[in-house]
PDB file of C-alpha atoms in Angstrom:
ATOM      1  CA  UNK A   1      17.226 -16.387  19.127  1.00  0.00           C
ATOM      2  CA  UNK A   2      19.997 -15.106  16.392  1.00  0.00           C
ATOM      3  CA  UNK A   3      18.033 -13.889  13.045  1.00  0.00           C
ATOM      4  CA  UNK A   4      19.676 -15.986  10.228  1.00  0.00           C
ATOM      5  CA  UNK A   5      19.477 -14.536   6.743  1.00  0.00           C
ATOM      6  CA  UNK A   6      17.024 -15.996   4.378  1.00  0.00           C
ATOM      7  CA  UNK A   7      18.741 -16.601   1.140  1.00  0.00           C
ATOM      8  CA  UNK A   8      17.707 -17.690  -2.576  1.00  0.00           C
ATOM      9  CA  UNK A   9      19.858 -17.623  -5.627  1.00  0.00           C
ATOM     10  CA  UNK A  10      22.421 -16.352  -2.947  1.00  0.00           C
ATOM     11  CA  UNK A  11      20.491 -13.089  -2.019  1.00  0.00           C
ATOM     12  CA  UNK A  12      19.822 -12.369   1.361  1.00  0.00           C
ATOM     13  CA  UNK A  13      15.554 -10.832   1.996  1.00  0.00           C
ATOM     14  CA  UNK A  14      16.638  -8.102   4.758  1.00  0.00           C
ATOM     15  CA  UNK A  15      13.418  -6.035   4.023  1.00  0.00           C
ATOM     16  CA  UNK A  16       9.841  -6.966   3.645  1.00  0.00           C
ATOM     17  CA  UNK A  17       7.764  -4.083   2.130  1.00  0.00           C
ATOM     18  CA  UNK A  18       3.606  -4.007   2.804  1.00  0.00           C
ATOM     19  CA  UNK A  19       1.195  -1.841   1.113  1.00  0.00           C
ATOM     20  CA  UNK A  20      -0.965  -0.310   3.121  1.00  0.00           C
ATOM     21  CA  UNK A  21      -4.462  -0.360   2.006  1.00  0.00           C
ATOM     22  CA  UNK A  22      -6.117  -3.856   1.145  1.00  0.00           C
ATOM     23  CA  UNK A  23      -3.540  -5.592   3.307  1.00  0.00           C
ATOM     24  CA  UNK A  24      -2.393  -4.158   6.269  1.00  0.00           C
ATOM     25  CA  UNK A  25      -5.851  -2.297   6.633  1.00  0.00           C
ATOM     26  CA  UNK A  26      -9.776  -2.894   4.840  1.00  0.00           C
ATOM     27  CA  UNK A  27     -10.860  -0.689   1.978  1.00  0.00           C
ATOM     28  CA  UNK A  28     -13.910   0.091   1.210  1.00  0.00           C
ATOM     29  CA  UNK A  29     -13.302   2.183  -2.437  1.00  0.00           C
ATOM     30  CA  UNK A  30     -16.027   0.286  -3.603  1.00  0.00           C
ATOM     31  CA  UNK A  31     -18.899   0.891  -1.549  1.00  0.00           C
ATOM     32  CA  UNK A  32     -17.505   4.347  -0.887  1.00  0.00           C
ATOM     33  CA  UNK A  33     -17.529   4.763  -5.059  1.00  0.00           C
ATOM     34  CA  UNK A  34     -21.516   3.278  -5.061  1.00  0.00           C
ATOM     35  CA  UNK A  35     -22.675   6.093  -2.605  1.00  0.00           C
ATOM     36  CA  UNK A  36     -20.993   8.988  -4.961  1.00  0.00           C
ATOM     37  CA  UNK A  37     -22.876   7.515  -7.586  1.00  0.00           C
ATOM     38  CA  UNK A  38     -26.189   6.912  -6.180  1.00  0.00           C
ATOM     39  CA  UNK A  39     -26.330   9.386  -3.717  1.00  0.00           C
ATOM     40  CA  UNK A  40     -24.560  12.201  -5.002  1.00  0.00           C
ATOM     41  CA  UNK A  41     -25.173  11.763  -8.968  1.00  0.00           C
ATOM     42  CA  UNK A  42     -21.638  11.347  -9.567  1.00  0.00           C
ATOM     43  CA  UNK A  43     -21.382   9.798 -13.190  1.00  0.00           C
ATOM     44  CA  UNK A  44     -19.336   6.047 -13.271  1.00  0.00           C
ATOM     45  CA  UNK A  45     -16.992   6.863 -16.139  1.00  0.00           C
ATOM     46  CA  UNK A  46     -16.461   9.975 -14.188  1.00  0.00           C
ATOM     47  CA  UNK A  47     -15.411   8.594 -11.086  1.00  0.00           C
ATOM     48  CA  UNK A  48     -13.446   5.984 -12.619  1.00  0.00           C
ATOM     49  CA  UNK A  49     -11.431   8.519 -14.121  1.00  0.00           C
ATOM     50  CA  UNK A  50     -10.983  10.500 -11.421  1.00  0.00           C
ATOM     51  CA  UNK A  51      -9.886   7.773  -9.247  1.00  0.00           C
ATOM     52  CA  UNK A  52      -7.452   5.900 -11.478  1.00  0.00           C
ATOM     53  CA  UNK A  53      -4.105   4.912 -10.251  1.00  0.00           C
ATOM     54  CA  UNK A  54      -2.273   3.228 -12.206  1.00  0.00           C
ATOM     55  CA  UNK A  55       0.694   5.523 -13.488  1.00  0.00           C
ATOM     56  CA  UNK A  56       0.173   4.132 -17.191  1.00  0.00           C
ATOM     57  CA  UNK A  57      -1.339   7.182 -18.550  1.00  0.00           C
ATOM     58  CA  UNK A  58      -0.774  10.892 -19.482  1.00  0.00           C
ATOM     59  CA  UNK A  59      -2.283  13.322 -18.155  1.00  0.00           C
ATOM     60  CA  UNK A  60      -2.811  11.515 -14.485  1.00  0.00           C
ATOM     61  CA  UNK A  61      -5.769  11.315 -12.919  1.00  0.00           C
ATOM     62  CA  UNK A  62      -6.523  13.823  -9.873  1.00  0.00           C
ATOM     63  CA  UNK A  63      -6.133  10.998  -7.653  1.00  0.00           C
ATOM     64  CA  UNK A  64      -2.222   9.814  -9.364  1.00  0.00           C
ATOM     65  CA  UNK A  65      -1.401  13.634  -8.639  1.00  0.00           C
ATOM     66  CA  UNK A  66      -2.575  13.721  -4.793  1.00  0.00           C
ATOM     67  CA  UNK A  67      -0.432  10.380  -4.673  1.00  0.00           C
ATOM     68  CA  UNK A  68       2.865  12.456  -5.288  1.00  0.00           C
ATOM     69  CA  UNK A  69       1.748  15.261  -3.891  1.00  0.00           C
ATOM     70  CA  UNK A  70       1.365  17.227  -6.902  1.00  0.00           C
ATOM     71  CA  UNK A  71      -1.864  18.774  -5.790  1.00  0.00           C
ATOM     72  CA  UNK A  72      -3.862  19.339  -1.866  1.00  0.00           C
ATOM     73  CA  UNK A  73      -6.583  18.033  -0.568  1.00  0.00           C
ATOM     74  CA  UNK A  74      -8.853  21.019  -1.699  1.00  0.00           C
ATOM     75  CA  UNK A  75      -8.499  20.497  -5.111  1.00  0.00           C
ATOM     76  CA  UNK A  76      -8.050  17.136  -4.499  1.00  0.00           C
ATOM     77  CA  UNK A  77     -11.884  17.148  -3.230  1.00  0.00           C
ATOM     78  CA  UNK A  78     -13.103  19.748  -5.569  1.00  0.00           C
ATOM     79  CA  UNK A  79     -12.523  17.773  -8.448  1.00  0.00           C
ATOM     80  CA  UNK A  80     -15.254  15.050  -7.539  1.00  0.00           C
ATOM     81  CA  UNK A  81     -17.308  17.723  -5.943  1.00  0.00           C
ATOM     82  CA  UNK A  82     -17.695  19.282  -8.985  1.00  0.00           C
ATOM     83  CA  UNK A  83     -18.960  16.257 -11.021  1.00  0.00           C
ATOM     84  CA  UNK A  84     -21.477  15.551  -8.081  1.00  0.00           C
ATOM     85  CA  UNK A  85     -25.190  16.705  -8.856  1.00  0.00           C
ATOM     86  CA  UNK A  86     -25.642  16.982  -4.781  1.00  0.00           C
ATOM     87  CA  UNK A  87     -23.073  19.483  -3.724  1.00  0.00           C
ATOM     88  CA  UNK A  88     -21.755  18.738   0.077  1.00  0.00           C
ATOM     89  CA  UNK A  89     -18.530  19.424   0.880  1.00  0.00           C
ATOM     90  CA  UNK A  90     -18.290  17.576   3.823  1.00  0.00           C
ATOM     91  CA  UNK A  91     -20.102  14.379   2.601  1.00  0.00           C
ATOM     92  CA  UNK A  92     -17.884  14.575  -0.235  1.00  0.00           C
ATOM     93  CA  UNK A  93     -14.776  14.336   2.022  1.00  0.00           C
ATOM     94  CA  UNK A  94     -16.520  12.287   4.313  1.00  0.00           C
ATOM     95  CA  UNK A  95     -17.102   9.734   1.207  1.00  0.00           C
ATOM     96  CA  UNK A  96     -13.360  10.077   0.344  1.00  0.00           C
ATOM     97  CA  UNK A  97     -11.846   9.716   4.113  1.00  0.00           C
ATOM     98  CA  UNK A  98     -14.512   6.367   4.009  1.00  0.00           C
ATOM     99  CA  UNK A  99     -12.057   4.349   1.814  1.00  0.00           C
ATOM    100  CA  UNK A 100     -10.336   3.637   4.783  1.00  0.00           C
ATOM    101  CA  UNK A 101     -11.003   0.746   7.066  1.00  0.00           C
ATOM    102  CA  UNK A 102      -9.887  -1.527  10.079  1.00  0.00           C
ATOM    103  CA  UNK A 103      -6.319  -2.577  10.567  1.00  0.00           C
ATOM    104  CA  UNK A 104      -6.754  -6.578   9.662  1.00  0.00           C
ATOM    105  CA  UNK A 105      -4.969  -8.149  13.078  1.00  0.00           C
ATOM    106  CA  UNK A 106      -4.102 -11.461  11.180  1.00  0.00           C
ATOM    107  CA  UNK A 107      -1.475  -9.850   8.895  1.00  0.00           C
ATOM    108  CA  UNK A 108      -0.069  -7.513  11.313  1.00  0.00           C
ATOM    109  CA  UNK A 109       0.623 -10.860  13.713  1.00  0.00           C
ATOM    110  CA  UNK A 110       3.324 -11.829  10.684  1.00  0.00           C
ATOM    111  CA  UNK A 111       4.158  -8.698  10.419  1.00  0.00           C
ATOM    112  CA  UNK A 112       5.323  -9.184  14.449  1.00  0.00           C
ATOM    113  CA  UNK A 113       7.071 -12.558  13.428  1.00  0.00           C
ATOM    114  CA  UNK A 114       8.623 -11.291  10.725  1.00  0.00           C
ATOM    115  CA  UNK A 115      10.388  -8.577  12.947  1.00  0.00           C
ATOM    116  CA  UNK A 116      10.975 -11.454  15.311  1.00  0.00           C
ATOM    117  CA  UNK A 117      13.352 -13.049  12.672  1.00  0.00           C
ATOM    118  CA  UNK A 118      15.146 -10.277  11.848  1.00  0.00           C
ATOM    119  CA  UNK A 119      13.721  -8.381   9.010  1.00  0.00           C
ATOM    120  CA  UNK A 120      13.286  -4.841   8.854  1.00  0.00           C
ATOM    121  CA  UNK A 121       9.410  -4.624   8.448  1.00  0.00           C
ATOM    122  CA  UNK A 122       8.571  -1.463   6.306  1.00  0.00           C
ATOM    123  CA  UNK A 123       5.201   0.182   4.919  1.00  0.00           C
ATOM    124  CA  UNK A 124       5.299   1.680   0.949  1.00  0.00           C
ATOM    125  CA  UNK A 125       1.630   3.250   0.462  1.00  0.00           C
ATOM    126  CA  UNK A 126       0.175   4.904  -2.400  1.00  0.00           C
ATOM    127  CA  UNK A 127      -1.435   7.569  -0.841  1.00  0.00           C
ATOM    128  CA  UNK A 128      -3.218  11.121  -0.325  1.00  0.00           C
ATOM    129  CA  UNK A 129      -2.497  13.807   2.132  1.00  0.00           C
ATOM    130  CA  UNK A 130      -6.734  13.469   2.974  1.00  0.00           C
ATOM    131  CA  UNK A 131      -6.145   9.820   4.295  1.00  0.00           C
ATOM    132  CA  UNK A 132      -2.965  10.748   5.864  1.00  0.00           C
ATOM    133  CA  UNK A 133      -4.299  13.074   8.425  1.00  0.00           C
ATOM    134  CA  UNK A 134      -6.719   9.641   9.270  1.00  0.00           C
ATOM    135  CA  UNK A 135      -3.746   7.081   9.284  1.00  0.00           C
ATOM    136  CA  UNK A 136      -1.823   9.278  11.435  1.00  0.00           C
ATOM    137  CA  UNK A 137      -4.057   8.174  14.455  1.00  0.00           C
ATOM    138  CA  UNK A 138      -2.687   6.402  16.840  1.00  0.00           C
ATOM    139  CA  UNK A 139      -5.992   5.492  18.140  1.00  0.00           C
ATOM    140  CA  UNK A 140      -7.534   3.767  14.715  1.00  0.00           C
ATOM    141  CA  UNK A 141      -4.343   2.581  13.608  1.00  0.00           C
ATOM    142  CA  UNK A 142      -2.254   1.646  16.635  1.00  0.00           C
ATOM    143  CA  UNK A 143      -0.304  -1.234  14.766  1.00  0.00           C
ATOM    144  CA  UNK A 144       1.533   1.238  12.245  1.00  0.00           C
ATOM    145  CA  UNK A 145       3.746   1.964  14.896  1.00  0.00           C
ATOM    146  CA  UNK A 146       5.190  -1.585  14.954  1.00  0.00           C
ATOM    147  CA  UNK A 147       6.747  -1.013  11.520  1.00  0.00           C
ATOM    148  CA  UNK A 148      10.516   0.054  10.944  1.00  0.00           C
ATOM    149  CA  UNK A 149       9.820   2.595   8.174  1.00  0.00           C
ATOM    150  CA  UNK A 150       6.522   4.215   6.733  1.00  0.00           C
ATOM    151  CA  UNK A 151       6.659   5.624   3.026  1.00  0.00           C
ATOM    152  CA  UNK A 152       3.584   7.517   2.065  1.00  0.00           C
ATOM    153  CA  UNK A 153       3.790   8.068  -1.931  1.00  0.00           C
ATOM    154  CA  UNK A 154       2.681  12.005  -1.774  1.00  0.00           C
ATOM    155  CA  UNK A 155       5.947  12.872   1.170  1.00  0.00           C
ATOM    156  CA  UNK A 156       8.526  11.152  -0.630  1.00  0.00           C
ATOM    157  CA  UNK A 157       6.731  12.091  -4.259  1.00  0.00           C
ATOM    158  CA  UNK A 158       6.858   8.831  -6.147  1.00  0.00           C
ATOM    159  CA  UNK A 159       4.361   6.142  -6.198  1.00  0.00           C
ATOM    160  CA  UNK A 160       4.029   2.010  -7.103  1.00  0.00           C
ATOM    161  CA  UNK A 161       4.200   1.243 -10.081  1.00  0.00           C
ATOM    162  CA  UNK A 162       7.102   3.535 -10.783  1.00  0.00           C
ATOM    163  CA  UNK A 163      10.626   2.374 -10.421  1.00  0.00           C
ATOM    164  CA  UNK A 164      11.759   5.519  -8.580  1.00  0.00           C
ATOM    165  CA  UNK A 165       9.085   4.400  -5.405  1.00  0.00           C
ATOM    166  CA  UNK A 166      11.193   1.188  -5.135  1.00  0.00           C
ATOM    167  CA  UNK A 167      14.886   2.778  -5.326  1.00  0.00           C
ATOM    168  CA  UNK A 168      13.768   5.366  -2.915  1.00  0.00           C
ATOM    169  CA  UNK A 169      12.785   2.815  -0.580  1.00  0.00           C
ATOM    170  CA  UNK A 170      15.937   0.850  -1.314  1.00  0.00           C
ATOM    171  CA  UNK A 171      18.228   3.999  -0.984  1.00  0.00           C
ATOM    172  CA  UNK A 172      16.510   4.878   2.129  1.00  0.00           C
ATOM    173  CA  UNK A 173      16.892   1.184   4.489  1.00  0.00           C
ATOM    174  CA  UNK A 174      20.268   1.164   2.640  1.00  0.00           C
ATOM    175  CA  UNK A 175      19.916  -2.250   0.918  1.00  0.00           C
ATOM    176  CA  UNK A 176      19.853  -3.723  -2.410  1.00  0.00           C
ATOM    177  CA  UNK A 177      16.726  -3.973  -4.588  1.00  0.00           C
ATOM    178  CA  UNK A 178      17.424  -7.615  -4.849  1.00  0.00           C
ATOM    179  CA  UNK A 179      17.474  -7.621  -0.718  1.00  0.00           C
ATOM    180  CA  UNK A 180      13.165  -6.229  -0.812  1.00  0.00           C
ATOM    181  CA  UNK A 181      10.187  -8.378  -0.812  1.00  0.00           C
ATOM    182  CA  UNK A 182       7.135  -5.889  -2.076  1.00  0.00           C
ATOM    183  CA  UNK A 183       3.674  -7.878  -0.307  1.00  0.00           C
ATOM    184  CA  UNK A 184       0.780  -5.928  -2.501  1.00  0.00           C
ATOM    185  CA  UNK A 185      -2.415  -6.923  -3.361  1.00  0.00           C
ATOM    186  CA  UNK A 186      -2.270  -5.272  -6.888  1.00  0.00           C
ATOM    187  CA  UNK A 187      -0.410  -7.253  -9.562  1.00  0.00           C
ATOM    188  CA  UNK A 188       0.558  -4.212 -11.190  1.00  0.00           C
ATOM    189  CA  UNK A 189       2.835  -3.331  -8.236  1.00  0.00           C
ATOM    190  CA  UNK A 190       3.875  -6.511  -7.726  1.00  0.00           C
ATOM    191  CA  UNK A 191       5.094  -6.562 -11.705  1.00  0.00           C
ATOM    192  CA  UNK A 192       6.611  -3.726 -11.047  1.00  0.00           C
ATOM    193  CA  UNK A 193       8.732  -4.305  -8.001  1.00  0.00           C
ATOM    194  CA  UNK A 194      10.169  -7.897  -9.513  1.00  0.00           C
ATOM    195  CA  UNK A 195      11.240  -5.616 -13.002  1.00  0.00           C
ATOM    196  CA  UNK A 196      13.433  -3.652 -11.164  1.00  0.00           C
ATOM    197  CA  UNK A 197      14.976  -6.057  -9.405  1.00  0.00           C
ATOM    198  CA  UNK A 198      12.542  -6.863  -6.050  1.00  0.00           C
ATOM    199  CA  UNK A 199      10.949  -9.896  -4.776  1.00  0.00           C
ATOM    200  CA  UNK A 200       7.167  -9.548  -4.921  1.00  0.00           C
ATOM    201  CA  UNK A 201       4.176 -11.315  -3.449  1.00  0.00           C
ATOM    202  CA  UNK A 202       1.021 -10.936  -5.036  1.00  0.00           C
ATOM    203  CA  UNK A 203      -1.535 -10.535  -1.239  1.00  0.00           C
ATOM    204  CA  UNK A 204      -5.042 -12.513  -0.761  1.00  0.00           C
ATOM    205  CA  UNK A 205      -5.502 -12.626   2.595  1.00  0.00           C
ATOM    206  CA  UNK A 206      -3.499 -13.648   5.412  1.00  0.00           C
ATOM    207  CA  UNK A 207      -2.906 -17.928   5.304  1.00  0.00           C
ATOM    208  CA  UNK A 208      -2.182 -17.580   1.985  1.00  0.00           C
ATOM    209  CA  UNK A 209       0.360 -14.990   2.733  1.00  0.00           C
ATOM    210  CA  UNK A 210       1.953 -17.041   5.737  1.00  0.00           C
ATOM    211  CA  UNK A 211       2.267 -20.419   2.895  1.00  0.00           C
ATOM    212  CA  UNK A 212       4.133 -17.704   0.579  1.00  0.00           C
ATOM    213  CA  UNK A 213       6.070 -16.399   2.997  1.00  0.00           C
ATOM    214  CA  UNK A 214       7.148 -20.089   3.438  1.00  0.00           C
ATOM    215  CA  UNK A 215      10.014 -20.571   6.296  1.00  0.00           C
ATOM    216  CA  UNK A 216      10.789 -17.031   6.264  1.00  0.00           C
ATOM    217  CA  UNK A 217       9.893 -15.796   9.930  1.00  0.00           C
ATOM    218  CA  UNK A 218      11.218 -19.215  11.455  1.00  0.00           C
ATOM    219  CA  UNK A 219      14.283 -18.594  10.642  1.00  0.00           C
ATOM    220  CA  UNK A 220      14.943 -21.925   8.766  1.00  0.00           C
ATOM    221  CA  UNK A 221      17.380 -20.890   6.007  1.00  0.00           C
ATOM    222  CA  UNK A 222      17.144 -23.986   3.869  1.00  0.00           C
ATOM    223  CA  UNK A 223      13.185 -23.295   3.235  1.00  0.00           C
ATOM    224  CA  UNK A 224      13.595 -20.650   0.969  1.00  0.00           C
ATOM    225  CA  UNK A 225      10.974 -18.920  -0.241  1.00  0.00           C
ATOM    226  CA  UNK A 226       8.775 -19.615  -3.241  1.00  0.00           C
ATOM    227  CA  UNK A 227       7.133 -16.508  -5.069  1.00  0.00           C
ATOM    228  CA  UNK A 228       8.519 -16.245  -8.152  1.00  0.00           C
TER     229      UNK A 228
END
């Protein structure tokens, strides 16, 4: 079957962009964020601060600096170890590599009909060199190979929210802005990608993805899509 391009306002989606974590594959920053607290005397505000990612703020957080690869993983680690009353090492970076869970095999089957239509499939992940090292596994995450491209915020230093994360990603699969779809499950990325010019879909879980995604993987070009 020919791919037909999916148009609205007269703007052809050639890309569709996932995050990573929280739809492609489970989190678990909150249970993982519990156990520094209760088990290793890490402080709330504390950890709160040291994990916040949201680009709004000067200085950044420890965690906004891995994400652009501003800092390594020691320093990376030895910034919550040093809060913690308990001090392990390796339970510390056992706790951080933790965040990381199961691929979720209902979105990665649209992922497979997306690629079906047509689309270039792509990955834009806000992301440490720690969790890196995990996600390069072929054996955990087998389905990462499936996708056209894989940007990893701390190799290509710039991270969602920013607008230079989306133009890199742009420049790089050689389309237009307008031309990306950004699937996140953080509005604030989502915000960001539709004010510089990308589509964005706000994620839930996967049948409410497949209803936003509309017509889009069977390649019906009348059914356009509805997210805006």
């Amino acid at each position: 079957m020919i791919a037909t391009p999916f148009f609205r306002q007269d703007v052809a989606t050639k890309a569709v962009v996932f995050d990573l974590g929280g739809v492609l594959i489970d989190l678990h920053s909150d249970q993982a964020g519990r156990e520094l607290v209760e088990q290793y005397g890490l402080s709330p505000q504390i950890f709160a601060r040291l994990t916040r990612s949201s680009f709004e703020s000067h200085p950044r957080s420890i965690t906004e600096l891995a994400m652009v690869g501003k800092i390594e993983t020691s320093i990376y680690l030895e910034a919550f170890l040093r809060d913690c009353s308990v001090k392990n090492p390796e339970c510390v970076r056992a706790n951080r590599l933790s965040v990381l869970g199961r691929e979720r095999k209902d979105v990665l089957t649209i992922v497979e009909r997306l690629k079906q239509a047509g689309l270039k499939c792509c990955v834009l992940s806000n992301t440490i060199a720690l969790h890196w090292e995990r996600l390069g596994s072929a054996r955990e995450y087998p389905s990462l190979s499936l996708f056209d491209h894989i940007f990893a915020s701390h190799l290509i230093g710039h991270a969602k929210p920013k607008k230079e994360a989306f133009s890199f990603v742009a420049n790089a699969l050689k389309v237009q802005m307008a031309e990306c779809l950004l699937v996140d499950d953080t509005l604030l990325n989502v915000e960001g990608a539709k004010a510089v010019g990308w589509r964005g879909i706000l994620f839930s879980d996967a049948p409410q993805l497949q209803r936003d995604l509309g017509d889009l993987y069977r390649l019906d070009p009348i059914e356009a899509l509805r997210y805006d």
